[in-house]
Coordinates of C-alpha atoms and ligand atoms in Angstrom, one line a residue:
M241 CA -0.2 0.1 -0.1
A242 CA 1.6 3.3 -0.9
E243 CA 2.3 5.5 1.8
N244 CA 0.0 8.6 0.5
D245 CA -2.7 6.4 0.7
F246 CA -3.1 7.4 4.5
R247 CA -4.0 11.0 4.1
L248 CA -6.9 11.1 5.7
E249 CA -5.4 9.3 8.9
E250 CA -2.5 11.5 8.9
R251 CA -4.4 14.6 8.7
L252 CA -6.8 13.4 12.0
T253 CA -3.7 12.3 13.6
A254 CA -1.9 16.0 12.9
W255 CA -5.5 17.7 14.2
H256 CA -5.1 15.5 17.3
I257 CA -1.4 16.5 17.8
G258 CA -1.6 20.0 17.1
I259 CA -4.9 20.5 19.9
A260 CA -2.3 18.7 22.2
L261 CA 0.5 20.8 21.8
G262 CA -1.7 23.8 22.0
A263 CA -2.9 22.6 25.5
L264 CA 0.8 21.6 26.7
F265 CA 2.0 25.5 25.8
L266 CA -0.6 27.1 27.4
G267 CA -0.8 24.4 30.7
S268 CA 2.9 24.7 31.1
W269 CA 3.0 28.4 31.2
F270 CA 1.4 27.9 35.1
G271 CA 4.3 25.6 35.7
P272 CA 7.0 29.0 36.4
L273 CA 4.2 30.9 38.1
Q274 CA 3.5 28.3 40.6
V275 CA 6.8 27.7 41.9
L276 CA 7.9 31.2 42.0
E277 CA 4.6 31.6 43.8
H278 CA 6.1 29.1 46.3
I279 CA 8.8 31.5 47.0
G280 CA 7.0 34.7 47.0
I281 CA 7.0 36.1 44.1
D282 CA 3.5 36.4 42.6
L283 CA 3.4 37.4 39.2
Y284 CA -0.3 36.3 38.2
G285 CA -1.4 39.8 37.5
K286 CA 1.4 40.5 35.3
L287 CA 1.8 37.5 33.3
A288 CA -1.4 35.5 33.5
P289 CA -4.3 38.5 33.3
G290 CA -7.5 37.4 33.9
I291 CA -6.5 34.5 36.1
K292 CA -8.0 35.3 39.3
S293 CA -6.0 33.0 41.7
Y294 CA -3.2 30.3 41.7
Y295 CA -6.3 27.6 42.1
Q296 CA -7.7 28.6 38.7
G297 CA -4.0 28.6 37.2
L298 CA -3.3 25.2 39.0
S299 CA -6.9 23.8 37.7
L300 CA -5.6 25.0 34.2
H301 CA -2.3 23.5 34.3
G302 CA -3.7 20.0 35.9
V303 CA -6.7 20.1 33.2
L304 CA -4.3 21.1 30.2
N305 CA -1.4 19.5 30.8
A306 CA -2.5 16.1 32.5
L307 CA -6.0 15.5 30.6
V308 CA -6.0 17.5 27.5
W309 CA -2.1 17.1 26.1
T310 CA -2.3 13.0 26.9
T311 CA -5.9 12.5 25.6
F312 CA -5.4 14.3 22.5
F313 CA -1.8 13.6 21.9
I314 CA -2.6 9.2 22.5
T315 CA -5.8 9.3 20.2
G316 CA -4.1 10.9 17.8
F317 CA -0.7 8.8 18.1
L318 CA -2.1 5.5 18.1
T319 CA -4.4 6.0 15.5
F320 CA -1.2 6.8 13.2
C321 CA 0.5 3.8 14.7
A322 CA -2.6 1.1 13.9
V323 CA -3.0 2.1 10.5
H324 CA 0.6 2.2 9.8
S325 CA 1.3 -1.2 11.6
L326 CA -1.7 -3.0 10.1
K327 CA -1.0 -1.1 6.3
M328 CA -4.9 -1.1 6.8
K329 CA -7.0 2.4 6.2
L330 CA -9.3 3.1 9.0
R331 CA -12.5 0.7 7.9
Y332 CA -15.0 3.3 9.4
P333 CA -13.1 6.6 9.1
W334 CA -16.6 8.5 10.3
V335 CA -16.3 6.6 13.6
N336 CA -12.8 8.4 14.1
I337 CA -13.8 11.5 12.5
L338 CA -16.8 12.2 14.9
G339 CA -14.6 11.1 18.0
L340 CA -12.1 14.0 17.1
V341 CA -15.5 16.3 16.8
L342 CA -16.8 15.1 20.2
M343 CA -13.5 15.7 21.7
V344 CA -13.0 19.2 20.7
A345 CA -16.8 20.3 21.0
G346 CA -16.5 18.7 25.2
L347 CA -12.9 20.7 25.1
L348 CA -14.5 24.3 24.2
M349 CA -17.1 23.5 26.6
A350 CA -14.9 22.8 29.7
A351 CA -12.2 25.5 28.7
A352 CA -15.1 28.3 28.8
P353 CA -15.7 27.6 32.4
L354 CA -12.6 26.9 33.5
L355 CA -11.5 30.5 32.0
L356 CA -14.3 32.0 33.5
N357 CA -13.3 31.0 37.3
A358 CA -16.4 28.5 37.2
A359 CA -14.5 25.1 37.5
T360 CA -11.4 26.0 39.8
V361 CA -11.9 22.3 41.3
L362 CA -8.2 21.2 40.6
Y363 CA -8.0 18.3 38.0
T364 CA -9.3 16.1 40.1
F365 CA -12.4 17.9 40.5
Y366 CA -13.5 16.2 43.8
P367 CA -16.5 17.2 45.2
P368 CA -18.0 18.7 47.4
L369 CA -16.0 21.1 45.1
K370 CA -18.8 22.0 42.3
A371 CA -17.8 23.3 38.9
N372 CA -20.5 24.7 36.4
P373 CA -22.2 22.2 34.8
F374 CA -20.5 22.9 31.4
F375 CA -17.1 21.4 33.1
Y376 CA -18.4 18.2 33.8
I377 CA -20.4 17.7 30.4
G378 CA -17.6 18.6 28.4
L379 CA -15.1 16.3 29.9
T380 CA -17.4 13.8 29.8
L381 CA -17.9 14.6 26.0
V382 CA -13.9 14.2 25.6
V383 CA -13.8 10.7 27.0
V384 CA -16.9 9.4 24.8
G385 CA -15.1 10.9 21.7
S386 CA -11.7 9.0 22.7
W387 CA -13.9 5.9 23.4
L388 CA -15.0 6.5 19.6
T389 CA -11.3 6.3 18.3
G390 CA -10.7 3.7 20.1
F391 CA -13.8 1.6 18.7
G392 CA -12.6 2.8 15.5
L393 CA -9.4 1.0 15.8
Y394 CA -10.9 -1.8 17.2
F395 CA -13.0 -2.5 14.0
T396 CA -9.8 -2.1 11.8
L397 CA -8.0 -4.6 13.5
A398 CA -11.1 -6.9 13.4
G399 CA -11.1 -6.0 9.6
W400 CA -7.4 -7.3 9.7
R401 CA -8.0 -10.5 11.6
K402 CA -10.5 -11.3 9.0
A403 CA -8.0 -11.1 6.2
H404 CA -5.0 -12.6 7.9
P405 CA -6.3 -15.8 9.5
G406 CA -4.0 -17.5 11.8
A407 CA -1.5 -14.0 11.8
R408 CA -0.3 -12.6 15.0
T409 CA -1.2 -8.9 15.0
P410 CA 1.8 -6.6 14.5
L411 CA 2.9 -5.5 17.9
I412 CA 2.4 -2.0 17.3
A413 CA -1.0 -2.1 16.2
F414 CA -1.8 -4.6 19.1
G415 CA -0.5 -2.4 21.9
S416 CA -2.4 0.5 20.6
V417 CA -5.8 -1.3 20.5
L418 CA -5.2 -2.8 23.7
T419 CA -4.6 0.5 25.4
M420 CA -7.7 1.6 24.0
V421 CA -9.9 -0.9 25.3
M422 CA -8.1 -1.0 28.7
W423 CA -9.3 2.8 28.6
Q424 CA -12.5 1.7 27.4
I425 CA -13.1 -0.3 30.7
A426 CA -10.9 1.8 32.6
S427 CA -12.7 4.7 32.2
L428 CA -16.6 3.6 32.9
G429 CA -15.6 4.6 36.7
I430 CA -15.5 8.7 35.5
A431 CA -18.5 8.2 33.3
A432 CA -20.7 6.6 36.4
E433 CA -19.3 9.6 38.3
M434 CA -20.1 12.5 36.1
L435 CA -23.4 10.9 34.6
F436 CA -25.0 9.6 38.1
L437 CA -23.5 11.7 40.8
L438 CA -21.8 15.4 39.2
I439 CA -23.7 16.5 36.4
P440 CA -27.4 15.8 37.9
W441 CA -25.8 18.0 40.7
S442 CA -24.2 20.6 39.3
L443 CA -27.7 21.2 36.9
G444 CA -29.8 21.1 40.5
M445 CA -31.6 18.3 39.5
V446 CA -30.5 16.3 42.7
Q447 CA -29.7 18.5 46.4
G448 CA -26.6 16.4 47.2
T449 CA -24.3 14.4 46.7
D450 CA -21.9 11.8 48.2
P451 CA -18.0 12.8 48.0
L452 CA -16.6 9.2 49.3
L453 CA -18.6 7.6 46.5
A454 CA -17.7 10.2 44.0
R455 CA -14.0 9.5 44.9
T456 CA -14.0 6.1 44.2
L457 CA -15.7 6.2 41.2
F458 CA -13.3 8.9 40.1
W459 CA -10.1 6.7 41.1
F460 CA -11.5 3.7 39.5
T461 CA -10.6 5.3 36.4
G462 CA -7.5 8.1 37.8
H463 CA -5.3 5.3 38.5
P464 CA -5.7 3.2 35.1
I465 CA -5.1 6.5 33.4
V466 CA -1.5 6.7 34.6
Y467 CA -1.4 3.6 32.3
F468 CA -3.4 5.0 29.4
W469 CA -0.7 7.6 29.4
L470 CA 2.4 5.4 30.0
L471 CA 1.4 2.7 27.6
P472 CA 1.7 4.6 24.2
A473 CA 5.1 5.7 25.4
Y474 CA 5.7 1.6 25.9
V475 CA 4.5 1.2 22.1
S476 CA 7.5 3.2 21.1
W477 CA 9.9 1.9 23.6
Y478 CA 9.1 -1.8 22.4
G479 CA 8.1 -1.2 18.8
M480 CA 10.3 1.2 17.4
L481 CA 13.0 2.4 19.8
P482 CA 15.1 -0.9 19.3
K483 CA 15.1 0.3 15.3
Q484 CA 16.1 3.4 16.3
A485 CA 18.9 2.2 18.2
G486 CA 20.0 0.2 15.5
G487 CA 18.9 -2.9 17.3
K488 CA 16.2 -5.3 17.4
L489 CA 13.4 -5.7 19.9
F490 CA 14.7 -8.5 22.2
S491 CA 11.5 -10.5 22.7
D492 CA 8.2 -9.9 21.2
P493 CA 6.6 -12.3 23.4
L494 CA 7.6 -10.7 26.8
A495 CA 6.7 -7.4 25.2
R496 CA 2.7 -8.8 24.5
L497 CA 3.0 -10.2 28.0
A498 CA 4.0 -7.1 29.1
F499 CA 0.8 -5.4 27.6
W500 CA -1.5 -8.1 28.7
L501 CA -0.5 -7.8 32.6
F502 CA -1.4 -3.7 32.3
L503 CA -4.7 -4.8 31.0
V504 CA -5.4 -7.3 33.9
L505 CA -3.9 -5.2 36.6
S506 CA -4.2 -1.7 35.5
I507 CA -7.8 -0.9 37.3
P508 CA -8.1 -3.0 40.4
V509 CA -5.4 -0.8 42.4
G510 CA -7.4 2.5 42.6
L511 CA -7.6 2.4 46.4
H512 CA -4.0 3.4 46.4
H513 CA -4.9 6.8 46.3
Q514 CA -7.5 6.6 49.1
F515 CA -5.8 4.7 51.6
T516 CA -6.7 7.6 54.1
D517 CA -9.9 8.0 52.8
P518 CA -12.5 6.9 56.0
G519 CA -15.1 4.8 55.2
I520 CA -14.0 1.5 53.1
S521 CA -12.7 -1.2 55.1
P522 CA -8.9 -1.6 55.3
T523 CA -9.0 -5.2 53.9
W524 CA -9.9 -3.8 50.5
K525 CA -7.3 -1.0 50.4
A526 CA -4.9 -4.1 51.4
L527 CA -5.9 -5.9 48.5
H528 CA -5.5 -2.8 46.0
A529 CA -2.1 -2.4 48.0
I530 CA -0.9 -5.9 46.9
L531 CA -2.2 -5.5 43.6
T532 CA -0.3 -2.6 42.8
Y533 CA 2.9 -4.5 43.8
A534 CA 1.5 -7.1 40.8
V535 CA 1.5 -4.0 38.5
T536 CA 4.9 -3.0 38.8
F537 CA 5.9 -6.3 37.3
P538 CA 4.8 -5.7 33.8
S539 CA 7.2 -2.5 34.2
L540 CA 9.9 -4.7 35.7
L541 CA 9.4 -6.9 32.4
T542 CA 9.7 -3.5 30.3
A543 CA 12.6 -2.2 31.9
F544 CA 14.6 -5.8 31.3
T545 CA 13.4 -6.0 27.9
V546 CA 13.9 -2.2 26.7
I547 CA 17.4 -2.4 28.3
A548 CA 18.4 -5.7 26.4
S549 CA 16.8 -4.3 23.2
L550 CA 18.9 -0.9 23.8
E551 CA 22.1 -3.6 24.1
L552 CA 21.4 -5.1 20.9
G553 CA 21.5 -1.7 19.2
G554 CA 24.7 -0.7 21.2
R555 CA 26.3 -3.5 20.4
A556 CA 25.6 -3.6 16.7
R557 CA 26.7 -0.5 16.6
G558 CA 30.4 -1.4 17.7
G559 CA 30.0 -0.9 21.3
K560 CA 32.3 -3.4 23.8
G561 CA 32.2 -4.3 27.3
L562 CA 29.6 -4.2 29.7
F563 CA 28.7 -0.9 29.9
G564 CA 30.9 0.4 26.3
W565 CA 27.2 -0.4 24.2
I566 CA 25.8 2.8 26.2
R567 CA 28.3 4.9 24.8
K568 CA 27.5 4.1 21.2
L569 CA 23.9 4.2 21.3
P570 CA 22.6 7.5 18.9
W571 CA 22.5 10.1 21.5
K572 CA 22.2 13.0 18.8
D573 CA 19.1 11.5 17.6
P574 CA 16.7 14.0 19.8
S575 CA 13.8 11.0 19.0
F576 CA 16.3 8.6 21.0
S577 CA 17.9 10.5 23.5
A578 CA 14.6 12.5 24.5
Q579 CA 13.1 8.5 25.1
A580 CA 16.4 7.1 26.4
V581 CA 15.9 10.4 29.2
A582 CA 12.3 9.3 29.9
M583 CA 13.4 6.0 30.9
L584 CA 16.3 6.7 32.9
I585 CA 13.9 9.1 35.1
F586 CA 11.4 6.6 35.0
A587 CA 13.4 4.5 36.9
L588 CA 13.7 6.7 39.6
G589 CA 9.7 7.6 39.1
G590 CA 9.0 3.8 39.4
V591 CA 10.8 3.4 42.8
G592 CA 9.0 6.5 43.9
G593 CA 5.4 4.6 42.8
I594 CA 6.7 1.8 44.6
I595 CA 7.4 4.0 48.0
N596 CA 3.7 5.5 47.4
A597 CA 2.0 2.0 47.2
S598 CA 3.0 1.0 50.6
Y599 CA 0.3 1.2 52.9
S600 CA 2.2 2.4 55.9
V601 CA 4.9 4.6 54.4
N602 CA 2.0 6.2 51.9
L603 CA 0.4 8.5 55.3
V604 CA 3.8 10.0 55.4
V605 CA 3.5 11.3 51.8
H606 CA -0.1 11.5 50.9
N607 CA -0.9 15.1 50.2
T608 CA 2.6 16.5 50.2
L609 CA 4.9 17.7 47.6
W610 CA 6.4 14.3 47.5
I611 CA 3.3 13.4 45.2
V612 CA 3.8 16.2 43.1
G613 CA 7.4 15.1 42.7
H614 CA 6.4 11.7 41.7
F615 CA 4.2 12.3 39.1
H616 CA 6.6 14.7 37.2
L617 CA 9.0 11.9 37.1
T618 CA 6.6 9.9 35.9
L619 CA 3.6 12.1 33.5
G620 CA 5.9 15.2 33.7
T621 CA 8.8 13.3 32.2
A622 CA 8.4 9.2 31.3
V623 CA 5.6 10.0 29.2
T624 CA 5.8 13.9 28.4
L625 CA 9.3 13.5 27.2
S626 CA 8.9 10.3 25.4
F627 CA 6.0 11.9 23.6
I628 CA 8.3 14.6 22.5
G629 CA 11.1 12.1 21.3
I630 CA 8.3 10.7 19.4
T631 CA 7.2 14.0 17.8
Y632 CA 10.6 14.7 16.5
W633 CA 9.8 11.9 14.0
L634 CA 6.4 12.1 13.8
V635 CA 5.7 16.1 13.0
P636 CA 8.2 16.0 10.0
R637 CA 6.7 13.0 8.6
L638 CA 2.9 14.6 8.9
A639 CA 4.3 18.1 7.8
G640 CA 6.5 16.6 5.2
K641 CA 9.3 19.1 6.0
E642 CA 12.8 18.4 7.5
L643 CA 13.3 18.8 11.5
W644 CA 14.1 22.5 12.2
S645 CA 17.2 22.8 13.9
L646 CA 18.5 19.6 15.0
R647 CA 21.2 21.5 17.5
A648 CA 18.0 23.0 19.2
A649 CA 15.9 19.6 19.7
R650 CA 19.1 18.0 20.9
I651 CA 19.6 20.8 23.8
Q652 CA 15.9 20.9 24.8
V653 CA 16.0 17.2 25.8
W654 CA 19.2 17.8 27.9
L655 CA 17.6 20.9 29.1
W656 CA 14.6 19.2 30.2
L657 CA 16.9 16.7 32.4
I658 CA 18.7 19.4 34.3
G659 CA 15.6 21.0 35.1
M660 CA 13.6 17.9 36.2
L661 CA 15.9 16.5 38.5
P662 CA 16.4 19.3 41.0
F663 CA 12.6 20.5 40.6
S664 CA 11.5 16.9 41.4
L665 CA 14.1 15.8 43.8
S666 CA 13.3 19.1 45.9
H667 CA 9.5 18.6 45.7
H668 CA 9.9 14.5 47.2
F669 CA 12.6 15.8 49.8
L670 CA 10.1 18.7 50.7
G671 CA 7.2 16.3 51.2
L672 CA 8.9 13.7 52.8
R673 CA 11.3 15.6 55.4
F674 CA 9.2 18.6 56.4
G675 CA 5.6 17.0 54.8
V676 CA 4.8 20.6 52.9
P677 CA 1.4 20.2 51.4
R678 CA 0.7 20.1 48.0
R679 CA -1.9 22.1 45.8
T680 CA -1.2 25.0 48.5
M681 CA -0.8 28.7 47.7
L682 CA 2.7 28.6 50.1
G683 CA 3.6 31.9 49.5
A684 CA 0.7 33.6 51.1
S685 CA 1.1 30.7 53.8
P686 CA 1.0 31.8 57.7
Y687 CA 3.1 28.5 58.1
L688 CA 5.7 28.6 55.6
S689 CA 9.0 27.6 56.7
P690 CA 12.0 29.5 56.4
E691 CA 13.7 25.7 56.6
W692 CA 11.8 24.8 53.5
N693 CA 13.3 28.1 51.5
P694 CA 16.5 26.5 49.5
L695 CA 14.5 23.7 48.7
L696 CA 11.6 26.0 47.1
I697 CA 14.1 28.0 45.3
L698 CA 15.7 24.5 43.9
A699 CA 12.5 23.9 42.8
A700 CA 12.0 27.2 41.3
L701 CA 15.0 27.1 39.0
G702 CA 14.5 23.8 38.4
G703 CA 11.3 24.5 37.1
L704 CA 12.1 27.9 34.8
L705 CA 14.7 25.7 33.1
L706 CA 11.5 23.2 32.2
W707 CA 9.7 25.8 30.8
A708 CA 12.8 27.2 28.7
S709 CA 13.1 23.9 27.6
L710 CA 9.5 23.4 26.5
L711 CA 9.5 27.0 24.8
L712 CA 12.7 25.7 22.8
Y713 CA 10.7 22.8 21.9
F714 CA 8.1 24.8 20.4
F715 CA 10.2 26.6 18.3
V716 CA 11.6 23.6 17.0
V717 CA 7.8 22.0 16.5
V718 CA 6.6 25.8 14.8
G719 CA 9.5 26.4 13.1
T720 CA 9.4 22.6 11.4
V721 CA 6.0 23.1 10.3
F722 CA 6.0 26.8 8.9
G723 CA 9.8 27.5 8.2
S724 CA 11.4 24.4 7.3
R725 CA 12.3 22.8 3.7
K726 CA 10.5 20.2 2.4
L727 CA 11.6 16.7 3.3
A728 CA 13.2 14.7 0.0
Q729 CA 11.9 11.2 1.1
P730 CA 8.6 11.5 3.5
A731 CA 9.9 10.5 7.3
E732 CA 9.1 6.6 7.8
M733 CA 7.6 5.2 11.2
P734 CA 10.3 3.5 12.9
V735 CA 9.4 -0.3 13.0
A736 CA 11.5 -2.8 14.9
E737 CA 11.9 -6.1 14.1
A738 CA 12.2 -9.0 17.0
L739 CA 14.9 -10.8 17.4
R740 CA 13.0 -13.9 16.9
D741 CA 10.0 -13.6 13.9
A742 CA 6.7 -12.6 15.7
R743 CA 5.0 -15.5 14.0
E744 CA 6.7 -18.1 16.5
T745 CA 5.0 -16.0 19.2
P746 CA 2.6 -18.5 21.0
A747 CA -0.8 -18.3 20.3
W748 CA -2.4 -17.5 23.8
L749 CA -0.3 -14.1 23.5
D750 CA -2.7 -12.5 20.6
S751 CA -6.0 -14.0 21.7
W752 CA -8.5 -11.5 23.7
R753 CA -11.1 -13.7 25.4
P754 CA -9.1 -15.3 28.2
W755 CA -7.4 -12.0 29.1
L756 CA -10.6 -9.9 29.0
V757 CA -12.6 -12.6 30.8
A758 CA -9.8 -12.2 33.7
T759 CA -9.7 -8.4 33.6
I760 CA -13.3 -8.4 34.3
I761 CA -13.1 -11.1 36.8
L762 CA -10.2 -9.3 38.7
I763 CA -12.5 -5.9 38.7
L764 CA -15.6 -7.8 40.0
L765 CA -13.4 -9.1 43.2
S766 CA -11.4 -5.9 44.0
Y767 CA -14.3 -3.1 43.2
G768 CA -17.2 -5.0 43.5
P769 CA -18.0 -5.7 47.4
P770 CA -16.5 -2.0 48.4
L771 CA -18.7 -0.4 45.4
I772 CA -22.0 -2.4 46.5
D773 CA -21.5 -1.0 50.2
L774 CA -20.6 2.4 48.9
V775 CA -23.6 2.5 46.8
R776 CA -25.8 0.6 49.4
S777 CA -24.6 3.5 51.8
A778 CA -25.0 6.5 49.3
D779 CA -26.1 9.4 51.2
L780 CA -26.7 12.5 48.5
S781 CA -26.9 15.1 51.0
S782 CA -23.2 17.2 50.7
P783 CA -24.0 20.5 49.4
G784 CA -22.0 22.1 46.9
L785 CA -18.9 24.4 47.8
R786 CA -17.5 27.2 45.9
V787 CA -14.6 28.3 48.0
W788 CA -12.9 30.4 45.2
Ligands
LIG979 FE1 2.1 7.0 40.4 C1 -0.1 9.0 42.7 C2 2.1 4.5 42.7 C3 3.3 4.6 38.2 C4 1.1 9.1 37.5 N1 0.6 8.3 40.2 C5 0.3 9.5 41.3 C6 -0.4 10.5 41.1 C7 0.0 10.9 39.4 C8 1.0 9.6 39.0 C9 -0.1 11.5 38.2 O1 0.4 3.8 45.5 C10 -1.0 11.7 41.4 C11 -2.4 11.5 41.3 C12 -3.0 12.7 42.6 O2 -3.4 13.6 42.0 O3 -3.5 12.7 43.5 N2 2.7 4.8 40.6 C13 2.5 4.4 41.4 C14 3.1 3.0 40.9 C15 3.6 3.0 39.9 C16 3.4 4.7 39.4 C17 3.3 1.8 42.1 N3 2.3 7.0 38.2 C18 2.9 6.0 37.6 C19 2.8 6.4 36.3 C20 2.2 7.7 36.1 C21 1.7 8.0 37.4 C22 3.5 5.5 35.3 C23 2.3 8.8 35.3 C24 1.8 8.4 33.7 N4 1.1 6.5 42.3 C25 1.3 5.5 42.9 C26 0.6 5.8 44.1 C27 -0.3 7.4 44.4 C28 0.4 7.6 42.9 C29 0.3 4.6 45.1 C30 -0.9 8.0 45.4 C31 0.2 8.6 46.3 C32 -1.0 9.4 46.8 O4 -0.9 8.9 48.4 O5 -1.6 10.3 46.9 C33 4.0 1.7 39.1 O6 3.6 1.5 38.0 C34 5.6 2.1 38.6 C35 6.3 0.9 37.9 C36 7.7 1.4 37.4 C37 9.2 0.8 37.4 C38 10.1 1.4 36.8 C39 10.6 0.4 35.4 C40 11.2 1.3 34.5 C41 11.5 1.3 33.1 C42 12.7 2.1 32.3 C43 13.7 0.9 32.5 C44 14.9 1.7 31.4 C45 16.4 2.3 32.4 C46 17.1 3.0 31.2 C47 16.6 2.1 33.3 C48 9.0 -0.2 38.5 C49 10.4 0.4 32.4 C50 17.9 2.5 30.1 C51 18.9 2.6 29.6 C52 19.2 3.7 28.8 C53 21.0 3.7 28.5 C54 18.8 4.7 28.4
LIG980 CU1 -2.1 5.4 40.9

């Protein structure tokens, strides 16, 4: 199939990714304002006119960066991945087009109250904080639109499987579709929270709400959403990066096993965000804590497989000795270096996650800046810097242009690392050592301690460097799209070959039914009893609060 047969699919991808980048740019503007506020420099009036408070800015930062940047990037990228990996056009393109339309409509609907200070409820929108109904309805439409993208990919894969009986699904398409299926099951929690609790409540159809039930439904989705963010990066780390490093994927079966384990284990762990919530029996919290340790296993598998694959690449490029292969990796290719730095940082973020998951240690770090440190290593670097690395080949491909300033792109990656290390390490330390609370306008707090200052200043410096890195990134993207030369040859999606032929991968690693059944059974066992309890004792009596 000729490459330009995918014109419609690529145009769709370009829209998704363009909107994602716009959100990242706007949302990140609040980062420096937040770190500066923490050291007593309040620049909101000057640099964010119209934004009424630190908390309105923080809501925009969280919604745009954690929810909009990720969701739009992922739906666009996975569409590109699926069609190119299957070498098959979308089976029902209107499903995917409708998905995008719903996502955009929802985004506009949610953006209005956010900008008008009528949805200053942070990105977790915990009741009894109560936002304008358009905020909840808009976010719901974004989720429904993302489901349609998923269905579009699912129908396409089903068509491919019919046309290729007995063949193994190409790994990139498999990982892409699995990510969307996991997300569709995971987001049922938030859909229920929106439809049964928050939307009727914000419209005044019911008088009150039940914050504990709402939080539990939220975290049913809120934990697996982090793997919805992570798995597209894994698609690239397994399916593309080995090729970019000049090597091969070490094991196709291990890669598939990791994805299946994410399908089964991503969801039944959400109570690890609610260890401190009263009203849920410790038995269920302990079960979720244990299952959280289980879901680290596919990431440990991933660490093993991707390091082995990169080693194959480094050695193929002439690297010798125990560690000599590392130096031979293509560090000068910003697409590679961004993703390699993302992996290195993820090793730190993963260790932090394992600490968070400990039922007892969580009491020390919960609701402190430690958690902010954790998710800037994971979401803010493992995921975001990987996505940035992907755009270093994907944007030239979509625009048909050369990457504008390879040098700027290279510097951008290292600047991110140099900014993120002090930023996140100081946040971890401030939380662990001093219990400094998260989501707090520290600069204005009466309990701000001078002891915290050196670390807060370090965090601010790191935050400013991160912002500079992002600015450089935008120059590269905008320069590529509008100011660069046409590519002589279209840039290709890198596709890694496996060390052993994928046809040798056992059939049970390409068979949906058993894994879907296991997923549903585990969800029913781990969430069924506590949810039934909460629904039975639901008390819709909490009035809404508008504290901003
Ligand atoms: Fe987390 C809170 C536990 C992973 C995001 N997490 C959060 C929040 C966010 C977040 C946003 O148990 C805050 C939510 C809020 O606002 O309240 N997290 C974990 C665990 C993992 C984990 C066990 N988190 C993530 C990922 C995220 C993310 C991924 C985003 C994408 N997290 C928690 C808990 C809380 C929490 C509690 C609640 C805390 C509280 O009290 O509020 C695990 O999945 C991590 C496993 C990962 C590893 C690392 C594997 C390493 C790899 C790289 C290898 C390559 C190398 C380099 C080393 C074990 C795969 C190669 C070599 C070269 C040469 C380049
Ligand atoms: Cu979690």
